[in-house]
Amino acid sequence: YASEAATRYGLAAALLRARDFDRAKRELRALEASGVQHPMIAAMLGQVLLQNGEIAAAVAQYERALAQYPNHWQLRYDLPEALMRANEPRRALASIEKSLALRPCDVMLFELAARASAQAGFTMRQHRFLGEQYAQQGNLRGAIDQFELAAKATDGDYYEASYVEARLRELKRDWQ
């Protein structure tokens, strides 16, 4: 091997694509046992678990990995996905909001937040996050439409409703 670790990682990726989850897990665990540590290995193990239907184990894997590698952003996207699959959208939202505090313009985080909000039944938040996603993508008309839908929702508190109204006015000014 030029690099045994790289070869094992590549094999694990191929096994994941082939849906041979048991062998993929063995390869990734062998990598970890050999002392090779990398956030991509931890993330792939989470994917193996998630795709194999081991949702609770995937959530635990992502939580451990994110604690170990807090600056690896793929883990910040993967954990909420796993939490939504575990039917824990509120925990997913809490995780996403922590990430949004660090990257307030991240389109992928807004998309995840909208999906988690929809799953949790938070209509105002769902449309607000979609509106922010569209605004970041430069789709002002779509953003305005989403914020208008958010303004009509009745499930937000006073502060969230105030934010929606203020942001809607700002977007309309930008549109004009």
Short mmCIF file of N, CA and C in Angstrom, two decimals:
data_model
loop_
_atom_site.label_atom_id
_atom_site.label_comp_id
_atom_site.label_asym_id
_atom_site.label_seq_id
_atom_site.Cartn_x
_atom_site.Cartn_y
_atom_site.Cartn_z
N TYR A 1 0.84 -1.19 0.00
CA TYR A 1 0.00 0.00 0.00
C TYR A 1 0.87 1.24 0.00
N ALA A 2 0.43 2.25 -0.71
CA ALA A 2 1.05 3.55 -0.55
C ALA A 2 0.62 4.09 0.82
N SER A 3 -0.64 3.84 1.16
CA SER A 3 -1.17 4.20 2.48
C SER A 3 -2.26 3.19 2.82
N GLU A 4 -1.98 2.35 3.80
CA GLU A 4 -2.97 1.35 4.18
C GLU A 4 -4.25 2.01 4.69
N ALA A 5 -4.12 3.10 5.44
CA ALA A 5 -5.29 3.80 5.98
C ALA A 5 -6.18 4.31 4.85
N ALA A 6 -5.56 4.93 3.83
CA ALA A 6 -6.33 5.45 2.70
C ALA A 6 -7.01 4.32 1.94
N THR A 7 -6.31 3.20 1.79
CA THR A 7 -6.88 2.07 1.07
C THR A 7 -8.07 1.49 1.83
N ARG A 8 -7.93 1.36 3.15
CA ARG A 8 -9.04 0.84 3.96
C ARG A 8 -10.23 1.80 3.93
N TYR A 9 -9.95 3.10 3.97
CA TYR A 9 -11.02 4.09 3.90
C TYR A 9 -11.75 3.98 2.56
N GLY A 10 -10.99 3.86 1.48
CA GLY A 10 -11.59 3.71 0.16
C GLY A 10 -12.42 2.43 0.06
N LEU A 11 -11.91 1.34 0.63
CA LEU A 11 -12.66 0.10 0.64
C LEU A 11 -13.96 0.26 1.43
N ALA A 12 -13.88 0.92 2.57
CA ALA A 12 -15.09 1.15 3.38
C ALA A 12 -16.11 1.98 2.60
N ALA A 13 -15.64 2.97 1.87
CA ALA A 13 -16.55 3.80 1.06
C ALA A 13 -17.22 2.95 -0.03
N ALA A 14 -16.43 2.08 -0.66
CA ALA A 14 -16.99 1.20 -1.70
C ALA A 14 -18.00 0.23 -1.10
N LEU A 15 -17.68 -0.30 0.07
CA LEU A 15 -18.60 -1.22 0.74
C LEU A 15 -19.89 -0.51 1.15
N LEU A 16 -19.78 0.74 1.56
CA LEU A 16 -20.97 1.52 1.90
C LEU A 16 -21.85 1.69 0.66
N ARG A 17 -21.24 2.06 -0.47
CA ARG A 17 -22.01 2.21 -1.71
C ARG A 17 -22.64 0.89 -2.14
N ALA A 18 -21.95 -0.22 -1.87
CA ALA A 18 -22.47 -1.55 -2.21
C ALA A 18 -23.47 -2.05 -1.17
N ARG A 19 -23.68 -1.26 -0.11
CA ARG A 19 -24.60 -1.58 0.97
C ARG A 19 -24.19 -2.82 1.75
N ASP A 20 -22.89 -3.08 1.80
CA ASP A 20 -22.34 -4.17 2.62
C ASP A 20 -21.92 -3.53 3.95
N PHE A 21 -22.90 -3.27 4.77
CA PHE A 21 -22.70 -2.47 5.97
C PHE A 21 -21.81 -3.15 7.01
N ASP A 22 -21.96 -4.46 7.17
CA ASP A 22 -21.15 -5.16 8.17
C ASP A 22 -19.66 -5.07 7.84
N ARG A 23 -19.32 -5.30 6.58
CA ARG A 23 -17.90 -5.22 6.19
C ARG A 23 -17.39 -3.79 6.27
N ALA A 24 -18.23 -2.83 5.90
CA ALA A 24 -17.83 -1.42 5.99
C ALA A 24 -17.54 -1.04 7.44
N LYS A 25 -18.41 -1.49 8.36
CA LYS A 25 -18.18 -1.21 9.79
C LYS A 25 -16.87 -1.85 10.25
N ARG A 26 -16.62 -3.08 9.83
CA ARG A 26 -15.38 -3.75 10.23
C ARG A 26 -14.15 -2.98 9.74
N GLU A 27 -14.18 -2.52 8.51
CA GLU A 27 -13.04 -1.77 7.97
C GLU A 27 -12.82 -0.47 8.73
N LEU A 28 -13.89 0.24 9.02
CA LEU A 28 -13.78 1.51 9.73
C LEU A 28 -13.33 1.29 11.17
N ARG A 29 -13.83 0.26 11.80
CA ARG A 29 -13.40 -0.04 13.17
C ARG A 29 -11.92 -0.47 13.18
N ALA A 30 -11.49 -1.20 12.14
CA ALA A 30 -10.08 -1.59 12.04
C ALA A 30 -9.20 -0.35 11.88
N LEU A 31 -9.69 0.62 11.12
CA LEU A 31 -8.95 1.88 10.97
C LEU A 31 -8.80 2.57 12.31
N GLU A 32 -9.90 2.68 13.05
CA GLU A 32 -9.84 3.32 14.37
C GLU A 32 -8.93 2.55 15.32
N ALA A 33 -9.01 1.22 15.27
CA ALA A 33 -8.19 0.38 16.16
C ALA A 33 -6.70 0.52 15.85
N SER A 34 -6.38 0.84 14.60
CA SER A 34 -4.98 1.00 14.23
C SER A 34 -4.41 2.35 14.66
N GLY A 35 -5.26 3.18 15.25
CA GLY A 35 -4.80 4.47 15.74
C GLY A 35 -5.05 5.63 14.79
N VAL A 36 -5.59 5.34 13.62
CA VAL A 36 -5.89 6.40 12.65
C VAL A 36 -7.18 7.09 13.11
N GLN A 37 -7.09 8.39 13.31
CA GLN A 37 -8.26 9.15 13.71
C GLN A 37 -8.43 10.31 12.75
N HIS A 38 -9.63 10.42 12.23
CA HIS A 38 -9.94 11.52 11.31
C HIS A 38 -11.46 11.73 11.32
N PRO A 39 -11.91 12.96 11.21
CA PRO A 39 -13.36 13.19 11.23
C PRO A 39 -14.09 12.53 10.07
N MET A 40 -13.42 12.34 8.94
CA MET A 40 -14.09 11.69 7.81
C MET A 40 -14.38 10.22 8.12
N ILE A 41 -13.52 9.58 8.88
CA ILE A 41 -13.75 8.19 9.27
C ILE A 41 -14.96 8.14 10.20
N ALA A 42 -14.99 9.04 11.16
CA ALA A 42 -16.12 9.10 12.10
C ALA A 42 -17.43 9.39 11.37
N ALA A 43 -17.38 10.29 10.40
CA ALA A 43 -18.59 10.63 9.64
C ALA A 43 -19.06 9.45 8.80
N MET A 44 -18.11 8.74 8.18
CA MET A 44 -18.51 7.60 7.36
C MET A 44 -19.11 6.50 8.22
N LEU A 45 -18.56 6.28 9.40
CA LEU A 45 -19.14 5.28 10.30
C LEU A 45 -20.57 5.66 10.65
N GLY A 46 -20.82 6.93 10.87
CA GLY A 46 -22.18 7.39 11.12
C GLY A 46 -23.09 7.11 9.94
N GLN A 47 -22.58 7.33 8.73
CA GLN A 47 -23.38 7.05 7.53
C GLN A 47 -23.68 5.56 7.39
N VAL A 48 -22.70 4.72 7.68
CA VAL A 48 -22.91 3.27 7.62
C VAL A 48 -24.04 2.89 8.58
N LEU A 49 -23.96 3.39 9.80
CA LEU A 49 -24.97 3.07 10.80
C LEU A 49 -26.35 3.59 10.37
N LEU A 50 -26.37 4.83 9.88
CA LEU A 50 -27.63 5.45 9.47
C LEU A 50 -28.28 4.68 8.33
N GLN A 51 -27.47 4.36 7.30
CA GLN A 51 -28.03 3.67 6.14
C GLN A 51 -28.40 2.22 6.47
N ASN A 52 -27.81 1.68 7.50
CA ASN A 52 -28.13 0.31 7.92
C ASN A 52 -29.35 0.29 8.85
N GLY A 53 -29.92 1.45 9.12
CA GLY A 53 -31.10 1.51 9.96
C GLY A 53 -30.81 1.52 11.45
N GLU A 54 -29.54 1.65 11.82
CA GLU A 54 -29.16 1.71 13.23
C GLU A 54 -29.17 3.19 13.66
N ILE A 55 -30.36 3.74 13.72
CA ILE A 55 -30.53 5.18 13.90
C ILE A 55 -29.97 5.67 15.23
N ALA A 56 -30.32 4.99 16.31
CA ALA A 56 -29.84 5.42 17.64
C ALA A 56 -28.32 5.34 17.71
N ALA A 57 -27.74 4.30 17.14
CA ALA A 57 -26.28 4.16 17.14
C ALA A 57 -25.65 5.26 16.27
N ALA A 58 -26.31 5.62 15.17
CA ALA A 58 -25.79 6.69 14.31
C ALA A 58 -25.81 8.03 15.04
N VAL A 59 -26.89 8.31 15.76
CA VAL A 59 -26.98 9.56 16.53
C VAL A 59 -25.85 9.61 17.55
N ALA A 60 -25.67 8.51 18.28
CA ALA A 60 -24.60 8.46 19.28
C ALA A 60 -23.23 8.63 18.63
N GLN A 61 -23.02 8.02 17.48
CA GLN A 61 -21.75 8.15 16.76
C GLN A 61 -21.51 9.60 16.36
N TYR A 62 -22.51 10.25 15.81
CA TYR A 62 -22.36 11.65 15.39
C TYR A 62 -22.12 12.57 16.60
N GLU A 63 -22.80 12.31 17.69
CA GLU A 63 -22.59 13.14 18.88
C GLU A 63 -21.17 12.99 19.40
N ARG A 64 -20.67 11.75 19.46
CA ARG A 64 -19.28 11.53 19.88
C ARG A 64 -18.30 12.21 18.93
N ALA A 65 -18.54 12.03 17.64
CA ALA A 65 -17.64 12.59 16.63
C ALA A 65 -17.64 14.12 16.69
N LEU A 66 -18.81 14.72 16.85
CA LEU A 66 -18.90 16.18 16.91
C LEU A 66 -18.22 16.72 18.17
N ALA A 67 -18.30 15.98 19.26
CA ALA A 67 -17.59 16.39 20.48
C ALA A 67 -16.08 16.34 20.25
N GLN A 68 -15.64 15.36 19.49
CA GLN A 68 -14.21 15.21 19.22
C GLN A 68 -13.71 16.16 18.13
N TYR A 69 -14.56 16.41 17.14
CA TYR A 69 -14.18 17.25 16.00
C TYR A 69 -15.22 18.37 15.80
N PRO A 70 -15.27 19.34 16.69
CA PRO A 70 -16.34 20.35 16.62
C PRO A 70 -16.24 21.27 15.40
N ASN A 71 -15.12 21.32 14.74
CA ASN A 71 -14.97 22.20 13.58
C ASN A 71 -15.13 21.48 12.25
N HIS A 72 -15.51 20.22 12.29
CA HIS A 72 -15.75 19.48 11.04
C HIS A 72 -17.23 19.64 10.68
N TRP A 73 -17.50 20.46 9.68
CA TRP A 73 -18.86 20.87 9.40
C TRP A 73 -19.74 19.76 8.86
N GLN A 74 -19.19 18.76 8.20
CA GLN A 74 -20.03 17.68 7.73
C GLN A 74 -20.77 17.01 8.89
N LEU A 75 -20.09 16.91 10.03
CA LEU A 75 -20.74 16.34 11.20
C LEU A 75 -21.89 17.21 11.70
N ARG A 76 -21.75 18.53 11.54
CA ARG A 76 -22.81 19.45 11.95
C ARG A 76 -24.03 19.32 11.05
N TYR A 77 -23.85 18.84 9.82
CA TYR A 77 -24.98 18.59 8.92
C TYR A 77 -25.55 17.18 9.17
N ASP A 78 -24.67 16.23 9.44
CA ASP A 78 -25.10 14.84 9.59
C ASP A 78 -25.88 14.59 10.87
N LEU A 79 -25.47 15.20 11.98
CA LEU A 79 -26.16 14.96 13.25
C LEU A 79 -27.64 15.33 13.17
N PRO A 80 -28.01 16.52 12.67
CA PRO A 80 -29.45 16.83 12.58
C PRO A 80 -30.21 15.87 11.66
N GLU A 81 -29.57 15.42 10.58
CA GLU A 81 -30.21 14.44 9.70
C GLU A 81 -30.53 13.18 10.48
N ALA A 82 -29.56 12.70 11.25
CA ALA A 82 -29.77 11.49 12.05
C ALA A 82 -30.85 11.72 13.10
N LEU A 83 -30.85 12.88 13.73
CA LEU A 83 -31.86 13.18 14.73
C LEU A 83 -33.26 13.23 14.12
N MET A 84 -33.36 13.76 12.92
CA MET A 84 -34.68 13.77 12.25
C MET A 84 -35.12 12.35 11.92
N ARG A 85 -34.18 11.52 11.48
CA ARG A 85 -34.51 10.11 11.21
C ARG A 85 -34.93 9.40 12.51
N ALA A 86 -34.39 9.84 13.64
CA ALA A 86 -34.75 9.27 14.94
C ALA A 86 -36.04 9.89 15.49
N ASN A 87 -36.67 10.73 14.68
CA ASN A 87 -37.90 11.42 15.05
C ASN A 87 -37.70 12.32 16.27
N GLU A 88 -36.57 13.03 16.27
CA GLU A 88 -36.26 13.99 17.33
C GLU A 88 -35.99 15.36 16.70
N PRO A 89 -37.00 15.95 16.05
CA PRO A 89 -36.77 17.20 15.34
C PRO A 89 -36.40 18.38 16.25
N ARG A 90 -36.87 18.37 17.48
CA ARG A 90 -36.53 19.47 18.39
C ARG A 90 -35.05 19.44 18.75
N ARG A 91 -34.50 18.25 18.98
CA ARG A 91 -33.06 18.13 19.22
C ARG A 91 -32.29 18.52 17.96
N ALA A 92 -32.81 18.15 16.81
CA ALA A 92 -32.17 18.52 15.55
C ALA A 92 -32.12 20.04 15.42
N LEU A 93 -33.24 20.70 15.73
CA LEU A 93 -33.29 22.17 15.66
C LEU A 93 -32.30 22.81 16.62
N ALA A 94 -32.20 22.26 17.82
CA ALA A 94 -31.25 22.82 18.79
C ALA A 94 -29.82 22.71 18.26
N SER A 95 -29.50 21.59 17.65
CA SER A 95 -28.17 21.39 17.07
C SER A 95 -27.92 22.37 15.92
N ILE A 96 -28.92 22.52 15.07
CA ILE A 96 -28.80 23.42 13.91
C ILE A 96 -28.64 24.86 14.37
N GLU A 97 -29.41 25.26 15.36
CA GLU A 97 -29.32 26.64 15.83
C GLU A 97 -27.96 26.96 16.43
N LYS A 98 -27.33 25.99 17.08
CA LYS A 98 -25.96 26.19 17.56
C LYS A 98 -25.02 26.42 16.38
N SER A 99 -25.21 25.66 15.32
CA SER A 99 -24.37 25.80 14.14
C SER A 99 -24.64 27.12 13.42
N LEU A 100 -25.92 27.52 13.37
CA LEU A 100 -26.26 28.80 12.74
C LEU A 100 -25.66 29.98 13.49
N ALA A 101 -25.46 29.84 14.79
CA ALA A 101 -24.81 30.91 15.56
C ALA A 101 -23.38 31.11 15.08
N LEU A 102 -22.76 30.04 14.59
CA LEU A 102 -21.39 30.12 14.09
C LEU A 102 -21.33 30.48 12.61
N ARG A 103 -22.32 30.06 11.85
CA ARG A 103 -22.40 30.34 10.41
C ARG A 103 -23.80 30.83 10.08
N PRO A 104 -24.08 32.10 10.32
CA PRO A 104 -25.45 32.59 10.16
C PRO A 104 -25.94 32.71 8.72
N CYS A 105 -25.10 32.44 7.75
CA CYS A 105 -25.51 32.54 6.35
C CYS A 105 -25.42 31.20 5.63
N ASP A 106 -25.38 30.10 6.34
CA ASP A 106 -25.19 28.78 5.76
C ASP A 106 -26.50 28.26 5.20
N VAL A 107 -26.59 28.18 3.87
CA VAL A 107 -27.80 27.78 3.18
C VAL A 107 -28.22 26.36 3.56
N MET A 108 -27.26 25.46 3.69
CA MET A 108 -27.59 24.08 4.05
C MET A 108 -28.20 24.00 5.45
N LEU A 109 -27.71 24.81 6.36
CA LEU A 109 -28.27 24.82 7.70
C LEU A 109 -29.71 25.35 7.70
N PHE A 110 -29.97 26.37 6.88
CA PHE A 110 -31.34 26.88 6.79
C PHE A 110 -32.28 25.81 6.23
N GLU A 111 -31.80 25.06 5.25
CA GLU A 111 -32.62 24.00 4.66
C GLU A 111 -32.91 22.92 5.70
N LEU A 112 -31.88 22.52 6.44
CA LEU A 112 -32.07 21.54 7.51
C LEU A 112 -33.04 22.06 8.58
N ALA A 113 -32.88 23.32 8.95
CA ALA A 113 -33.74 23.92 9.97
C ALA A 113 -35.19 23.95 9.51
N ALA A 114 -35.42 24.24 8.24
CA ALA A 114 -36.78 24.25 7.71
C ALA A 114 -37.39 22.85 7.77
N ARG A 115 -36.62 21.85 7.40
CA ARG A 115 -37.12 20.47 7.43
C ARG A 115 -37.40 20.02 8.86
N ALA A 116 -36.49 20.34 9.79
CA ALA A 116 -36.69 19.96 11.19
C ALA A 116 -37.90 20.69 11.77
N SER A 117 -38.08 21.95 11.42
CA SER A 117 -39.23 22.72 11.89
C SER A 117 -40.53 22.12 11.38
N ALA A 118 -40.54 21.73 10.10
CA ALA A 118 -41.73 21.10 9.54
C ALA A 118 -42.04 19.80 10.26
N GLN A 119 -41.03 19.01 10.52
CA GLN A 119 -41.22 17.74 11.21
C GLN A 119 -41.73 17.95 12.63
N ALA A 120 -41.29 19.03 13.27
CA ALA A 120 -41.72 19.34 14.63
C ALA A 120 -43.08 20.03 14.67
N GLY A 121 -43.58 20.45 13.51
CA GLY A 121 -44.88 21.12 13.46
C GLY A 121 -44.81 22.62 13.71
N PHE A 122 -43.63 23.21 13.53
CA PHE A 122 -43.44 24.65 13.73
C PHE A 122 -43.57 25.37 12.38
N THR A 123 -44.76 25.75 12.02
CA THR A 123 -45.02 26.33 10.70
C THR A 123 -44.30 27.67 10.51
N MET A 124 -44.40 28.55 11.51
CA MET A 124 -43.76 29.86 11.36
C MET A 124 -42.26 29.70 11.16
N ARG A 125 -41.64 28.87 11.97
CA ARG A 125 -40.19 28.65 11.85
C ARG A 125 -39.84 28.02 10.51
N GLN A 126 -40.64 27.06 10.07
CA GLN A 126 -40.37 26.41 8.79
C GLN A 126 -40.29 27.44 7.68
N HIS A 127 -41.29 28.31 7.59
CA HIS A 127 -41.31 29.32 6.52
C HIS A 127 -40.24 30.38 6.72
N ARG A 128 -39.95 30.71 7.97
CA ARG A 128 -38.89 31.69 8.24
C ARG A 128 -37.54 31.15 7.76
N PHE A 129 -37.25 29.90 8.09
CA PHE A 129 -35.97 29.32 7.67
C PHE A 129 -35.90 29.15 6.15
N LEU A 130 -37.01 28.76 5.53
CA LEU A 130 -37.02 28.68 4.07
C LEU A 130 -36.81 30.06 3.45
N GLY A 131 -37.44 31.07 4.07
CA GLY A 131 -37.25 32.43 3.58
C GLY A 131 -35.80 32.87 3.67
N GLU A 132 -35.15 32.54 4.77
CA GLU A 132 -33.73 32.88 4.92
C GLU A 132 -32.87 32.12 3.90
N GLN A 133 -33.22 30.86 3.66
CA GLN A 133 -32.49 30.09 2.66
C GLN A 133 -32.61 30.75 1.29
N TYR A 134 -33.83 31.11 0.91
CA TYR A 134 -34.03 31.75 -0.39
C TYR A 134 -33.32 33.10 -0.46
N ALA A 135 -33.36 33.86 0.62
CA ALA A 135 -32.68 35.16 0.63
C ALA A 135 -31.18 34.98 0.43
N GLN A 136 -30.59 33.99 1.10
CA GLN A 136 -29.15 33.75 0.94
C GLN A 136 -28.81 33.30 -0.48
N GLN A 137 -29.75 32.66 -1.15
CA GLN A 137 -29.53 32.21 -2.52
C GLN A 137 -29.83 33.29 -3.54
N GLY A 138 -30.29 34.45 -3.06
CA GLY A 138 -30.58 35.56 -3.96
C GLY A 138 -31.98 35.54 -4.55
N ASN A 139 -32.83 34.68 -4.07
CA ASN A 139 -34.21 34.57 -4.55
C ASN A 139 -35.10 35.40 -3.64
N LEU A 140 -35.10 36.71 -3.86
CA LEU A 140 -35.87 37.61 -2.98
C LEU A 140 -37.37 37.38 -3.07
N ARG A 141 -37.88 37.12 -4.28
CA ARG A 141 -39.32 36.88 -4.41
C ARG A 141 -39.73 35.65 -3.60
N GLY A 142 -38.95 34.57 -3.70
CA GLY A 142 -39.24 33.36 -2.92
C GLY A 142 -39.13 33.62 -1.43
N ALA A 143 -38.14 34.41 -1.03
CA ALA A 143 -37.95 34.75 0.38
C ALA A 143 -39.15 35.53 0.90
N ILE A 144 -39.60 36.51 0.14
CA ILE A 144 -40.77 37.30 0.54
C ILE A 144 -42.00 36.40 0.69
N ASP A 145 -42.20 35.51 -0.29
CA ASP A 145 -43.34 34.59 -0.22
C ASP A 145 -43.29 33.75 1.05
N GLN A 146 -42.12 33.24 1.39
CA GLN A 146 -41.99 32.40 2.58
C GLN A 146 -42.22 33.21 3.86
N PHE A 147 -41.70 34.44 3.90
CA PHE A 147 -41.92 35.26 5.10
C PHE A 147 -43.38 35.69 5.21
N GLU A 148 -44.07 35.87 4.09
CA GLU A 148 -45.50 36.17 4.16
C GLU A 148 -46.27 34.98 4.73
N LEU A 149 -45.87 33.77 4.32
CA LEU A 149 -46.50 32.57 4.90
C LEU A 149 -46.18 32.46 6.39
N ALA A 150 -44.95 32.78 6.76
CA ALA A 150 -44.56 32.75 8.18
C ALA A 150 -45.39 33.75 8.98
N ALA A 151 -45.63 34.93 8.40
CA ALA A 151 -46.40 35.96 9.11
C ALA A 151 -47.84 35.52 9.35
N LYS A 152 -48.35 34.67 8.48
CA LYS A 152 -49.74 34.18 8.63
C LYS A 152 -49.84 33.04 9.64
N ALA A 153 -48.72 32.40 9.93
CA ALA A 153 -48.74 31.28 10.88
C ALA A 153 -48.99 31.81 12.28
N THR A 154 -49.64 31.02 13.07
CA THR A 154 -50.03 31.47 14.42
C THR A 154 -49.30 30.71 15.53
N ASP A 155 -48.31 29.93 15.18
CA ASP A 155 -47.67 29.10 16.20
C ASP A 155 -46.39 29.69 16.79
N GLY A 156 -46.00 30.87 16.36
CA GLY A 156 -44.79 31.50 16.91
C GLY A 156 -45.12 32.40 18.09
N ASP A 157 -44.10 32.72 18.86
CA ASP A 157 -44.31 33.65 19.97
C ASP A 157 -44.17 35.09 19.48
N TYR A 158 -44.34 36.02 20.39
CA TYR A 158 -44.29 37.45 20.05
C TYR A 158 -42.97 37.83 19.40
N TYR A 159 -41.87 37.34 19.95
CA TYR A 159 -40.55 37.72 19.46
C TYR A 159 -40.29 37.17 18.07
N GLU A 160 -40.69 35.94 17.85
CA GLU A 160 -40.50 35.35 16.52
C GLU A 160 -41.39 36.05 15.49
N ALA A 161 -42.62 36.35 15.87
CA ALA A 161 -43.52 37.06 14.96
C ALA A 161 -42.98 38.46 14.64
N SER A 162 -42.41 39.13 15.63
CA SER A 162 -41.81 40.45 15.41
C SER A 162 -40.64 40.35 14.46
N TYR A 163 -39.81 39.33 14.62
CA TYR A 163 -38.67 39.13 13.72
C TYR A 163 -39.17 38.90 12.29
N VAL A 164 -40.17 38.06 12.15
CA VAL A 164 -40.70 37.75 10.82
C VAL A 164 -41.21 39.02 10.14
N GLU A 165 -41.97 39.82 10.87
CA GLU A 165 -42.51 41.06 10.29
C GLU A 165 -41.39 42.03 9.90
N ALA A 166 -40.40 42.19 10.75
CA ALA A 166 -39.29 43.10 10.46
C ALA A 166 -38.49 42.60 9.26
N ARG A 167 -38.23 41.31 9.21
CA ARG A 167 -37.46 40.74 8.10
C ARG A 167 -38.25 40.84 6.80
N LEU A 168 -39.54 40.67 6.87
CA LEU A 168 -40.39 40.80 5.68
C LEU A 168 -40.33 42.22 5.14
N ARG A 169 -40.40 43.21 6.02
CA ARG A 169 -40.29 44.62 5.57
C ARG A 169 -38.93 44.86 4.91
N GLU A 170 -37.88 44.33 5.52
CA GLU A 170 -36.53 44.50 4.97
C GLU A 170 -36.41 43.87 3.59
N LEU A 171 -36.94 42.68 3.42
CA LEU A 171 -36.87 41.99 2.13
C LEU A 171 -37.67 42.73 1.06
N LYS A 172 -38.84 43.26 1.46
CA LYS A 172 -39.65 44.02 0.50
C LYS A 172 -38.93 45.30 0.05
N ARG A 173 -38.23 45.95 1.00
CA ARG A 173 -37.44 47.14 0.63
C ARG A 173 -36.32 46.74 -0.37
N ASP A 174 -35.67 45.64 -0.09
CA ASP A 174 -34.61 45.17 -0.99
C ASP A 174 -35.17 44.82 -2.36
N TRP A 175 -36.36 44.25 -2.39
CA TRP A 175 -36.99 43.85 -3.66
C TRP A 175 -37.30 45.08 -4.51
N GLN A 176 -37.75 46.16 -3.86
CA GLN A 176 -38.08 47.38 -4.59
C GLN A 176 -36.82 48.06 -5.05
#
